[in-house]
């Protein structure tokens, strides 16, 4: 039996949280282990329950989701954080992803997409709604910066893997395209992230856009 993914819900609307909890708890591999109605409460609940994934509303009273996310991601072994937003071109969501959130999700997303997003983030092998993430950064990145020297240190194969990952391809899709095993792709991705000082694949997509490599 696979490991259960532990989830915390953070949103100031109790009715919205109740609906999400019902959807998540209906799955045998997912479990809601805590809820919070604002960012400050979220810090306490997350640090107490140690979830794998946090669904974090951006706009809340007391402390907003951006501030809470920034503080949580400074913790040792932080959870994956997915920002919840009401519209797709949200500058606040872009800021949250830049500071380390693992993606964003529209609050009116289909239940199946929500569940897939939680599993995707936990697995870390692909990016939630890769096309939407690229559109978000295409909208908010003005003038790309020159790539740092670290990018030049990537091998030719690593640059190929980087380019495919930046387009949002999963490990399995990259493996099929490059005639490699998924384990080999995972190793290459890990090396690329380490060399570029990036936390995860979402940060890789952001890096690609900010340096004109997407």
XYZ file of C-alpha atoms in Angstrom:
214
model
C 0.000 0.000 0.000
C 1.373 3.431 -0.937
C 2.208 6.096 1.624
C -0.625 8.470 2.532
C -0.044 12.083 1.464
C -0.745 14.415 4.402
C -2.439 17.701 3.498
C -3.183 20.961 5.358
C -5.860 23.359 4.041
C -5.426 27.112 4.584
C -8.295 29.406 3.569
C -10.374 31.997 5.405
C -13.662 30.549 4.100
C -14.755 27.606 6.259
C -17.260 26.395 3.661
C -14.555 26.265 0.973
C -12.266 24.306 3.316
C -15.091 21.864 4.090
C -15.622 21.176 0.394
C -11.923 20.618 -0.258
C -11.652 18.365 2.809
C -14.493 16.171 1.518
C -12.813 15.814 -1.873
C -9.353 15.071 -0.449
C -10.511 12.712 2.304
C -12.510 10.687 -0.243
C -9.199 9.362 -1.596
C -7.477 6.374 0.052
C -3.992 7.844 -0.517
C -4.723 11.390 0.724
C -5.595 12.717 4.191
C -6.360 16.204 5.526
C -4.427 16.485 8.811
C -5.188 20.138 9.623
C -6.923 23.370 8.647
C -6.299 27.063 9.217
C -8.278 30.236 8.502
C -5.361 32.659 8.179
C -1.615 32.666 7.621
C -0.644 32.999 11.255
C -2.775 30.038 12.274
C -1.326 28.169 9.283
C 2.203 28.492 10.653
C 1.137 26.872 13.937
C -0.923 24.094 12.316
C 1.682 23.210 9.688
C 4.549 23.117 12.185
C 2.459 20.970 14.517
C 1.138 18.454 11.939
C 4.147 18.329 9.535
C 2.116 17.754 6.316
C 3.549 16.831 2.931
C 1.478 19.390 1.009
C -0.158 22.694 2.026
C -2.965 24.256 -0.019
C -2.518 27.967 0.780
C -4.966 30.744 -0.065
C -3.178 33.947 -1.084
C -5.511 36.612 0.330
C -6.450 36.153 3.998
C -6.820 38.292 7.130
C -4.241 38.525 9.973
C -1.420 37.179 7.759
C -1.687 36.613 4.006
C -0.621 33.456 2.206
C 2.492 35.036 0.696
C 3.929 35.936 4.102
C 2.992 32.576 5.607
C 4.535 30.693 2.681
C 7.744 32.690 2.881
C 8.077 31.854 6.592
C 7.213 28.176 6.177
C 9.758 27.695 3.396
C 12.510 28.892 5.720
C 11.842 25.916 8.031
C 13.961 22.772 7.887
C 12.371 20.202 5.553
C 9.385 22.431 4.619
C 6.232 21.040 3.006
C 5.315 21.599 -0.612
C 3.059 24.640 -0.849
C 0.432 25.113 -3.562
C -1.099 28.591 -3.776
C -4.871 28.902 -4.204
C -6.000 31.841 -6.341
C -9.195 33.054 -7.981
C -7.683 34.061 -11.317
C -4.964 32.570 -13.499
C -2.742 35.613 -14.145
C -2.198 36.468 -10.481
C 0.966 38.446 -9.762
C 0.828 37.312 -6.131
C 0.939 33.671 -7.282
C 3.976 34.475 -9.427
C 5.682 36.072 -6.420
C 4.887 33.047 -4.253
C 6.343 30.645 -6.797
C 9.474 32.786 -7.099
C 9.977 32.491 -3.349
C 9.576 28.711 -3.382
C 5.921 27.655 -3.659
C 5.452 24.532 -5.780
C 2.738 25.907 -8.043
C -0.687 27.488 -8.082
C -4.218 26.212 -8.446
C -7.420 28.032 -9.360
C -10.016 27.829 -6.582
C -12.670 26.729 -9.083
C -10.539 23.875 -10.472
C -12.252 20.536 -11.052
C -11.946 18.120 -8.096
C -10.013 15.649 -10.261
C -7.477 18.342 -11.141
C -7.097 19.317 -7.486
C -6.374 15.710 -6.513
C -3.926 15.275 -9.387
C -2.173 18.507 -8.357
C -1.635 17.280 -4.793
C -0.194 13.986 -6.037
C 1.964 15.734 -8.661
C 3.487 18.119 -6.137
C 4.146 15.323 -3.665
C 5.816 13.148 -6.323
C 7.913 16.046 -7.618
C 8.341 14.445 -11.040
C 6.412 17.079 -12.998
C 4.881 20.563 -12.684
C 1.233 21.353 -11.918
C -0.448 22.790 -15.023
C 2.856 23.412 -16.760
C 1.255 25.453 -19.562
C -0.517 27.717 -17.049
C 2.724 28.168 -15.099
C 4.570 29.146 -18.267
C 1.775 31.577 -19.212
C 1.965 33.124 -15.741
C 5.669 33.872 -16.044
C 5.462 34.867 -19.686
C 3.046 37.552 -18.473
C 5.054 38.825 -15.503
C 8.678 38.501 -16.690
C 9.660 41.640 -18.595
C 13.285 41.627 -19.751
C 15.083 38.275 -19.306
C 18.441 38.383 -17.540
C 21.580 36.736 -18.899
C 22.039 33.180 -17.578
C 24.453 32.950 -14.626
C 27.846 31.182 -15.001
C 26.358 28.091 -13.321
C 24.237 27.435 -16.420
C 27.357 27.239 -18.590
C 28.643 24.514 -16.259
C 25.821 22.145 -17.279
C 26.814 19.314 -19.602
C 25.217 19.061 -23.042
C 22.945 16.247 -21.820
C 21.974 18.250 -18.737
C 21.032 21.208 -20.936
C 18.831 18.940 -23.050
C 17.089 17.634 -19.920
C 16.812 21.201 -18.581
C 15.098 22.388 -21.778
C 12.542 19.582 -21.683
C 11.835 20.028 -17.967
C 11.438 23.783 -18.525
C 8.667 22.981 -21.013
C 6.886 21.074 -18.250
C 7.587 17.516 -19.372
C 7.475 14.882 -16.619
C 10.296 12.427 -15.928
C 8.405 9.730 -17.830
C 7.881 11.991 -20.866
C 11.542 13.050 -20.905
C 12.650 9.420 -20.556
C 10.530 8.355 -23.545
C 11.764 11.234 -25.690
C 15.445 10.812 -24.830
C 15.457 6.982 -24.727
C 16.573 6.983 -21.094
C 15.281 5.306 -17.952
C 13.190 7.405 -15.570
C 15.852 6.835 -12.904
C 18.498 8.340 -15.191
C 16.290 11.344 -15.932
C 15.682 11.814 -12.203
C 19.449 11.796 -11.608
C 20.022 14.384 -14.356
C 17.244 16.620 -12.998
C 18.718 16.374 -9.500
C 22.161 17.392 -10.796
C 20.717 20.313 -12.765
C 18.809 21.576 -9.718
C 21.912 21.269 -7.541
C 24.197 23.037 -10.026
C 21.724 25.896 -10.494
C 20.833 26.150 -6.802
C 17.143 25.479 -7.449
C 14.692 23.833 -5.024
C 12.453 21.956 -7.453
C 11.163 21.700 -11.014
C 8.872 24.705 -10.621
C 11.905 26.826 -9.757
C 13.537 25.414 -12.894
C 10.622 26.700 -15.027
C 10.915 30.123 -13.362
C 14.702 30.148 -13.939
C 14.171 29.344 -17.629
C 11.767 32.261 -18.079
C 13.781 34.761 -16.082
C 16.900 34.006 -18.145
C 15.303 33.737 -21.589
C 15.804 29.962 -21.801
C 12.158 28.881 -22.116
